[in-house]
Coordinates of C-alpha atoms in Angstrom, one line a residue:
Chain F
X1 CA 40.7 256.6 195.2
X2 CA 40.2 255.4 198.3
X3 CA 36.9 253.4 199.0
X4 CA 34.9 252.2 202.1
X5 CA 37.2 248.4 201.7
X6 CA 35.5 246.5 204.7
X7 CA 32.3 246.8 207.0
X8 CA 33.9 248.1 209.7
X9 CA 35.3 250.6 207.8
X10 CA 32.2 251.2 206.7
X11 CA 30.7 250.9 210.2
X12 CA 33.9 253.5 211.4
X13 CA 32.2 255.9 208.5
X14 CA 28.4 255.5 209.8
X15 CA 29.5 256.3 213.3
X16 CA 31.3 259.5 212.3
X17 CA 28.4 260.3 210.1
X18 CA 26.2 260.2 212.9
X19 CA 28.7 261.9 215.7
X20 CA 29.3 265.1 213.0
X21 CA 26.7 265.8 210.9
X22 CA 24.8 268.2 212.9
X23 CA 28.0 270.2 213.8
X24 CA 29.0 270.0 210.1
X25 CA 25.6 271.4 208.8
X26 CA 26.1 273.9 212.0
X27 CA 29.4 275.1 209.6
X28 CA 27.8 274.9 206.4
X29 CA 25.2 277.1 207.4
X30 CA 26.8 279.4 209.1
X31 CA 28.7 280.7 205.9
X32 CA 25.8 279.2 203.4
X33 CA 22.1 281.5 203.3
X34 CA 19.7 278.7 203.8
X35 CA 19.2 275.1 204.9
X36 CA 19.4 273.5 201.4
X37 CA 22.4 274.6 200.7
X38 CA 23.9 273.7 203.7
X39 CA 23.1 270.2 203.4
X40 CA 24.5 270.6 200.1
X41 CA 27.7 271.1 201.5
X42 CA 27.6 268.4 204.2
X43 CA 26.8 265.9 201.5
X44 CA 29.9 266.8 199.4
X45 CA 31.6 267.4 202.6
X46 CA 31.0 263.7 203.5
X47 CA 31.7 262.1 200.0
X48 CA 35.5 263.8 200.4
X49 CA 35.6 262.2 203.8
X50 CA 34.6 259.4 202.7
X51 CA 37.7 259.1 199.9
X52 CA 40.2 261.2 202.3
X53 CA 39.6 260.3 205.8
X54 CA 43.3 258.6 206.8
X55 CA 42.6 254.9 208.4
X56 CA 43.8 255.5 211.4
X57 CA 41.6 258.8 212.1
X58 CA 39.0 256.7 211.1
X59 CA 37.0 256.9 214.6
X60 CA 35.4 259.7 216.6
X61 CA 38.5 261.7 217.5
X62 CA 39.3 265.5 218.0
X63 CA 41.6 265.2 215.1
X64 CA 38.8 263.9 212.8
X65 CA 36.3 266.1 214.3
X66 CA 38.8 269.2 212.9
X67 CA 39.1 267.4 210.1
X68 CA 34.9 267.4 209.4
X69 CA 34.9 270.9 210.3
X70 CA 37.4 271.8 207.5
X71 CA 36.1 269.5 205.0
X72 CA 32.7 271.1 205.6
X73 CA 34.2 275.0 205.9
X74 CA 36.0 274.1 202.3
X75 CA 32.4 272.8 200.7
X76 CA 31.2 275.9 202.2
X77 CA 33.6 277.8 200.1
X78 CA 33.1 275.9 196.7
X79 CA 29.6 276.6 196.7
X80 CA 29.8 279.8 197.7
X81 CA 32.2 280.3 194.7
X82 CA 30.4 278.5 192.0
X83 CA 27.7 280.5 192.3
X84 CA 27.1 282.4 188.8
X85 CA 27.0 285.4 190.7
X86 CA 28.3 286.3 193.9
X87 CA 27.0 289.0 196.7
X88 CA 29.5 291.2 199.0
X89 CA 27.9 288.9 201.5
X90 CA 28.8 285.8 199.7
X91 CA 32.6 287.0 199.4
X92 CA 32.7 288.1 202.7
X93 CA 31.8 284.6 203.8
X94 CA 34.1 283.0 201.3
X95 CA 36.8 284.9 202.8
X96 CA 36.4 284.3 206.3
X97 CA 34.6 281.1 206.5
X98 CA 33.6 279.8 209.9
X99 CA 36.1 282.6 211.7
X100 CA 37.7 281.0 214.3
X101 CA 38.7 282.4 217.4
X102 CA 42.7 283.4 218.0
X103 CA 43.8 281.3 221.3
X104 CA 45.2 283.7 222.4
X105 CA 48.9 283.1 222.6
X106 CA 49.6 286.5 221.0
X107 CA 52.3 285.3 218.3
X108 CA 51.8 282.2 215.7
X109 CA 48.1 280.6 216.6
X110 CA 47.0 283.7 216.9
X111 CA 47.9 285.2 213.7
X112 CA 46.7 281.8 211.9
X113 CA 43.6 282.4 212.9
X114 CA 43.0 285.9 211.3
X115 CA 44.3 284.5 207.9
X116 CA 41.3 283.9 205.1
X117 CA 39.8 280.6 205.5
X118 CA 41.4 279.5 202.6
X119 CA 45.2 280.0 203.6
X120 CA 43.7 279.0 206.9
X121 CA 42.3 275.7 206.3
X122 CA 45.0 274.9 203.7
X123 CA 47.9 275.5 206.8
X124 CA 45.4 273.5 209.1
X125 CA 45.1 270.6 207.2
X126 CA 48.5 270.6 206.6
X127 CA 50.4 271.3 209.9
X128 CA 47.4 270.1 212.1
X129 CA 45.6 267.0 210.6
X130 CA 49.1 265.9 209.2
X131 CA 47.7 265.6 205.1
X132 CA 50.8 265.7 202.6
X133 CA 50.8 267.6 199.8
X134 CA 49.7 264.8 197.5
X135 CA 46.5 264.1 199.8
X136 CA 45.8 267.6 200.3
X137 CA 45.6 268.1 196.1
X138 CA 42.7 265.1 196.0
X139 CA 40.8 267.1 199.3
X140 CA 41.1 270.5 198.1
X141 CA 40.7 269.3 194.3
X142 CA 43.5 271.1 193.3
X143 CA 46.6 269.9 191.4
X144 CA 50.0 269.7 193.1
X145 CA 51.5 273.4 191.5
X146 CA 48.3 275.2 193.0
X147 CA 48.3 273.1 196.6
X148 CA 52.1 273.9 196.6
X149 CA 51.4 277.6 195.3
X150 CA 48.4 278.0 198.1
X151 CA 51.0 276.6 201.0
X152 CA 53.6 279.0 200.3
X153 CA 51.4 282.0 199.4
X154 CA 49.1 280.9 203.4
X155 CA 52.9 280.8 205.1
X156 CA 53.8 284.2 203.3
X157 CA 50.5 285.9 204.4
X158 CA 51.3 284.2 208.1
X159 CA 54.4 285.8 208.2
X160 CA 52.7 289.5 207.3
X161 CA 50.4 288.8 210.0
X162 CA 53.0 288.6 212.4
X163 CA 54.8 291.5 211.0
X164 CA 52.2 293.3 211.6
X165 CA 51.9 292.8 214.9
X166 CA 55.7 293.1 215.2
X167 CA 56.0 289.4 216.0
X168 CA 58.6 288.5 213.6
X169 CA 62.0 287.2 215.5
Chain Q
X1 CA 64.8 274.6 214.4
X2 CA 65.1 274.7 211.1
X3 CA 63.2 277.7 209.3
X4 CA 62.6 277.3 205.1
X5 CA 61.8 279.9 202.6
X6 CA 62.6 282.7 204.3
X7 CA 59.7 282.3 207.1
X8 CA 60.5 283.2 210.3
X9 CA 59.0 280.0 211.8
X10 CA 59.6 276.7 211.0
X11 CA 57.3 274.1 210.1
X12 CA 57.5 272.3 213.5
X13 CA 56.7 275.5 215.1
X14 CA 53.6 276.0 212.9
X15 CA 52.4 272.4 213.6
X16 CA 52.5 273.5 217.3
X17 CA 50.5 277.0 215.9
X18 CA 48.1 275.0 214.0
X19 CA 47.2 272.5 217.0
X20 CA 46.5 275.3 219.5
X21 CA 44.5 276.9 216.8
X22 CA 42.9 273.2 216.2
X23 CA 41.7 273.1 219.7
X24 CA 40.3 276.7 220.2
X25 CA 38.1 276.1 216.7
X26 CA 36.4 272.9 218.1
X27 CA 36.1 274.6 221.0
X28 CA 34.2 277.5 219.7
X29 CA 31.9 275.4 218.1
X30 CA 28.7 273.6 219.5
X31 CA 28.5 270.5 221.2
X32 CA 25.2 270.0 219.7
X33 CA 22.9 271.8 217.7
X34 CA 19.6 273.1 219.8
X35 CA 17.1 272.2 218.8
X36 CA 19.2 269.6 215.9
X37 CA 18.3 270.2 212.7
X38 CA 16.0 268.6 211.1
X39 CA 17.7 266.6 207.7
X40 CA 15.7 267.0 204.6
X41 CA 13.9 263.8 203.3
X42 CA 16.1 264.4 200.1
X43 CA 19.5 264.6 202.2
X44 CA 18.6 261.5 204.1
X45 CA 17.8 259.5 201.4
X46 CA 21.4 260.2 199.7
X47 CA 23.1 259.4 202.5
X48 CA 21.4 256.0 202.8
X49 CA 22.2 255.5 199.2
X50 CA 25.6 256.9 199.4
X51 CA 26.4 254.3 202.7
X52 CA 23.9 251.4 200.3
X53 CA 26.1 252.0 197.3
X54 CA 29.5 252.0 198.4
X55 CA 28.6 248.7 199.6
X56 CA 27.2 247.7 196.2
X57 CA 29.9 249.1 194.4
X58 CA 32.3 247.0 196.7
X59 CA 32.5 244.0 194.9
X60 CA 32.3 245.4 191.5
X61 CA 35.5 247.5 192.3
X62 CA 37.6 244.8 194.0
X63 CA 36.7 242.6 190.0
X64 CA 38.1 245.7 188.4
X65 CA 40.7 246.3 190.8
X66 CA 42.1 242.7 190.3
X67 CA 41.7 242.9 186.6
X68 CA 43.5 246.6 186.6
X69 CA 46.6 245.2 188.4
X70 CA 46.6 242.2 186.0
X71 CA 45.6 243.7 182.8
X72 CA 47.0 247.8 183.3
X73 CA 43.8 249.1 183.3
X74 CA 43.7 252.9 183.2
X75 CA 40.4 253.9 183.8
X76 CA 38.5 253.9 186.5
X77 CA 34.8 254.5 186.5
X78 CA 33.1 254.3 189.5
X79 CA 30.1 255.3 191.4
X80 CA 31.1 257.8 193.9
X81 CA 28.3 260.3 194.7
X82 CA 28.7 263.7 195.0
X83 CA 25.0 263.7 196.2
X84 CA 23.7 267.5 195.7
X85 CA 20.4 268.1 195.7
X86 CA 19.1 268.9 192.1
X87 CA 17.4 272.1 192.8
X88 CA 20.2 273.5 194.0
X89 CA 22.8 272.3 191.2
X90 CA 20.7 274.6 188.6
X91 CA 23.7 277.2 188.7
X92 CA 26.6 275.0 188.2
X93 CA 27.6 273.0 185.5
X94 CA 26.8 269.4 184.8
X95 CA 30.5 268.2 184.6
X96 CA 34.2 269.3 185.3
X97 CA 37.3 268.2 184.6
X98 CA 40.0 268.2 187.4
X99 CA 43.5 267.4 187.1
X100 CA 44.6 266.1 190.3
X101 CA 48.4 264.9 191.1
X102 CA 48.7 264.0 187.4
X103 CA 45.7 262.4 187.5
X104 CA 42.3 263.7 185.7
X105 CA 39.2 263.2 187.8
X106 CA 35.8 263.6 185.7
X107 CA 33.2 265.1 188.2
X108 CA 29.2 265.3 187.1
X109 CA 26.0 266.8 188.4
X110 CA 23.0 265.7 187.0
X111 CA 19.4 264.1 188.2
X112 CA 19.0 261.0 189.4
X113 CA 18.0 258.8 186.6
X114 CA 14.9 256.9 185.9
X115 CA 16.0 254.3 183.3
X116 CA 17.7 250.8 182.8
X117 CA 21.4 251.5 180.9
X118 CA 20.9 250.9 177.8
X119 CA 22.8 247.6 176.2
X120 CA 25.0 248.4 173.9
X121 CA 27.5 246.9 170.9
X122 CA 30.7 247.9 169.4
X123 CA 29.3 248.2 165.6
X124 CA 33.2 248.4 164.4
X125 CA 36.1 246.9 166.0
X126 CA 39.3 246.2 164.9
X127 CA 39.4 242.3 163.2
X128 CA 41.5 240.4 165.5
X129 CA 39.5 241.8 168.8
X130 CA 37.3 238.9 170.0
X131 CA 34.5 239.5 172.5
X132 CA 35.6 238.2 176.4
X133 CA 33.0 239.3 178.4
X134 CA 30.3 242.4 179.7
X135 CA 30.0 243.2 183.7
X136 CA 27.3 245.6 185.1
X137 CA 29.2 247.4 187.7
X138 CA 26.2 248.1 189.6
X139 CA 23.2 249.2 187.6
X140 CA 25.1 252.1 186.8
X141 CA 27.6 251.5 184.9
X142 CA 28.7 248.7 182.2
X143 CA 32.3 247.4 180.9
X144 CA 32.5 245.4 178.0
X145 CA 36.0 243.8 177.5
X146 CA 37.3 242.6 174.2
X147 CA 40.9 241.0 173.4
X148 CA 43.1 241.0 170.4
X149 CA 44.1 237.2 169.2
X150 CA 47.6 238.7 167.8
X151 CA 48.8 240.9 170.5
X152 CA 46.8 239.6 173.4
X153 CA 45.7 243.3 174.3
X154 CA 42.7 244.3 175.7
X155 CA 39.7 247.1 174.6
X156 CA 37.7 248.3 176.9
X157 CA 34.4 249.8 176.2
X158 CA 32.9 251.3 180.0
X159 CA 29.8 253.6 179.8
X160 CA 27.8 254.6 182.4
X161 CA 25.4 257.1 183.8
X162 CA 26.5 260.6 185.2
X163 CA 23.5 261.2 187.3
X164 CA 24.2 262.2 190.6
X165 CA 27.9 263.0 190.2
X166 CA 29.6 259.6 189.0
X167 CA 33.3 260.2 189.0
X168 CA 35.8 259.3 186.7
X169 CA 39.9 258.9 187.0
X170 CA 41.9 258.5 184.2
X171 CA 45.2 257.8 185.5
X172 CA 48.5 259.8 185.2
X173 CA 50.2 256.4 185.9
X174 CA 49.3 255.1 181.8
X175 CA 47.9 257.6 179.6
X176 CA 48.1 261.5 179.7
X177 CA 45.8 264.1 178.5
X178 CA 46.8 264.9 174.8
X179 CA 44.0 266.7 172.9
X180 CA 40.5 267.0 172.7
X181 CA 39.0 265.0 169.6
X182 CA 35.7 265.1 167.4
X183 CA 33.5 262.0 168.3
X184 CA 30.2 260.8 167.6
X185 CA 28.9 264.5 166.7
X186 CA 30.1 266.1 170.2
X187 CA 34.0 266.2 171.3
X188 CA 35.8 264.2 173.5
X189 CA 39.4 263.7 175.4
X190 CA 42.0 261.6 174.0
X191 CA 45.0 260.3 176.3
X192 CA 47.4 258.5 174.5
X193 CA 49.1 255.7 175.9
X194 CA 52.5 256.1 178.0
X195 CA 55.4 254.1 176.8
X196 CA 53.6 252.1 173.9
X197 CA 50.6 251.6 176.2
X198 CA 47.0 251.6 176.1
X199 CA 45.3 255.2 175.1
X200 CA 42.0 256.1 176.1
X201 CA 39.2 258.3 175.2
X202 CA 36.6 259.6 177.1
X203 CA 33.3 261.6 175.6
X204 CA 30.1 262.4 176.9
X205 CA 26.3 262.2 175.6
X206 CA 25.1 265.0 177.8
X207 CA 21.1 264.5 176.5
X208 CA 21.4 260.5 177.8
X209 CA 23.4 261.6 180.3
X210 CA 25.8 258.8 179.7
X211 CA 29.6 258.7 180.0
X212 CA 31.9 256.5 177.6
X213 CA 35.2 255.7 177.3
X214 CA 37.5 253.6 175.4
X215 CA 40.7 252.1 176.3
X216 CA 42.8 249.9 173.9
X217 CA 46.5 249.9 172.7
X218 CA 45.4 251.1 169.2
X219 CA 46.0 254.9 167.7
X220 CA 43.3 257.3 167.8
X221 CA 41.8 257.2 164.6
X222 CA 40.6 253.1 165.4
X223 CA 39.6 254.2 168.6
X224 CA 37.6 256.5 167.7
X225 CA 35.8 254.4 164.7
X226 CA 35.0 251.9 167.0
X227 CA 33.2 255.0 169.6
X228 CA 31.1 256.4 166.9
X229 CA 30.1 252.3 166.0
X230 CA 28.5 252.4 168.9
X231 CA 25.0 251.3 168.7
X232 CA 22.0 249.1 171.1
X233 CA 23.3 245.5 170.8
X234 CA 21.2 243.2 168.8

């Protein structure tokens, strides 16, 4: 497990604490139905920063900004799911998450962005904030067969999406 | 470029996919919230703590990191906070188990607690185990640490509290989980030992809300005589 080893490491922490947590709870509460909950999420959000936040990222950066913003989105989720019993609304909001807007290149970002959050965030994390598989078992709490599994199943729905829009080389 | 498992991008190109899609996500998203919210007293307060006891928990940890890389210490326990606000836990459980890259990660959820740990004995041990030497890691948790005079092997007694999600790693690296195990009138896990090394067990008494475990390079059958010994210390 990776710890807070030094003050300025835990100074690093503080700042990014500070810099995110409105736009973290911002997330949470966009997929989570009130306040409470929210902060629920931004608090488990933080402790997985905390242990999974790479040194160097450790700063206010764009990469660790996406990173927040993921963490949160994936907290999000978890609650969402533990819940003993789940609305349409609640699923809907599992399965979409935040929603994030296609850029518009009309091939590969584009049909990343329309994937579930889940497939989403897990090809994110991966491809964008440069976590292994190893490091993405501890963030996502899953063991190495399911984060392994959960790759190849988001790169499998990726490659429908672009099929459907007739993408595919 | 190279293209795997039959996708028809390769993983370079999706690291180029996944940055543009990077980008336009933070830039959907608000600079800043208007008006900011407002944190709760309770979500404040946790944070403080969480910031306050990772420094605490500092020097405990480095003590029990040295004596793990001298002594092949297998379990961890340590005070990271899942920090949920107890209203809100109601609908899930109070702990989980998590295997994680080999590893198993105890997670809890339970209210903060109000009490001093109690002090507690081994009532049984095996005869040649002589007593080394108790550390309070934090006021949370407790290790007592006894060593054999014919082998020169360590036991390991650690309990703690699981208020406000302690978590706890037993390591792939020495034992692995075997089977779950009657102790002390509830049931707990047993890892035995890789390659003729230490096993542990780990149980739980959900009504203290207190987490023990047991590590020692003895079979199960001591190990767990020496758990249900248990008792306040004298």
């Amino acid at each position: 497990m990776q710890l807070i080893e030094s003050e300025e490491e835990r100074a690093a922490f503080e700042q990014i604490y500070l810099a995110y947590r409105q736009l973290m709870f911002f997330v949470a509460r966009r997929m989570l139905p009130c306040d409470a909950d929210a902060e629920d999420a931004v608090q488990q959000a933080f402790v997985s920063i905390l242990e999974n936040l790479k040194k160097e990222s450790r700063r206010c950066c764009p990469e660790t900004k996406a990173f927040c913003v993921l963490v949160t989105e994936n907290k999000a989720i978890d609650l969402l799911r533990a819940k003993k019993r789940l609305s349409q609304m609640d699923l809907e909001a599992a399965e979409r998450g935040i929603g994030t807007p296609p850029p518009g290149d009309g091939g590969l970002a584009d049909a990343l962005a329309r994937l579930p959050a889940r497939y989403r965030q897990a090809l994110l994390l991966r491809f964008y904030s440069g976590y292994s598989t190893r490091e993405l078992e501890r963030i996502l709490g899953m063991n190495r067969g399911s984060v392994q599994k959960l790759l190849w199943r988001a790169k499998n729905a990726l490659r429908e999406e672009l099929e459907k829009e007739g993408n595919t080389d | 470029m190279k293209k795997e498992d039959n996708f028809p991008f390769s993983d370079r190109e999706l690291e180029q996919a996944a940055e543009q899609l990077g980008r336009a996500m933070l830039d959907a998203l608000p600079e800043a919230d208007e008006p900011p919210h407002v944190f709760s007293e309770s979500f404040e307060k946790k944070m403080d703590a969480l910031l306050r006891k990772e420094r605490t928990r500092q020097a405990g940890l480095r003590w029990v990191r040295g004596v793990a890389a001298v002594l092949a210490v297998a379990l961890i326990l340590s005070g990271t906070w899942l920090l949920t606000d107890t209203e809100a836990r109601a609908d899930f459980r109070r702990w989980y188990r998590n295997a994680i890259g080999g590893d198993t990660v105890y997670r809890y959820y339970g209210a903060e607690h109000g009490e001093a740990l109690p002090a507690l004995e081994p009532g049984y041990l095996p005869e040649d185990y002589r007593y080394q030497k108790s550390l309070a890691e934090t006021d949370y948790s407790m290790r007592l640490i006894y060593q054999s005079d014919e082998d020169g092997t360590f036991l390991f007694i650690v309990y703690g509290f699981m208020d406000e999600a302690t978590e706890g790693t037993v390591t792939s690296d020495f034992a692995t989980y075997g089977e779950t195990v009657p102790v002390a009138g509830t049931v707990g896990d047993f890892y035995p030992g890789s390659d003729g090394g230490s096993s542990v067990l780990v149980w739980f008494d959900e009504e203290a809300g207190i987490q023990f475990s047991i590590q020692a390079n003895r079979d199960l059958e001591t190990i767990v005589k020496v758990a249900e010994g248990l008792r306040p210390a004298s």
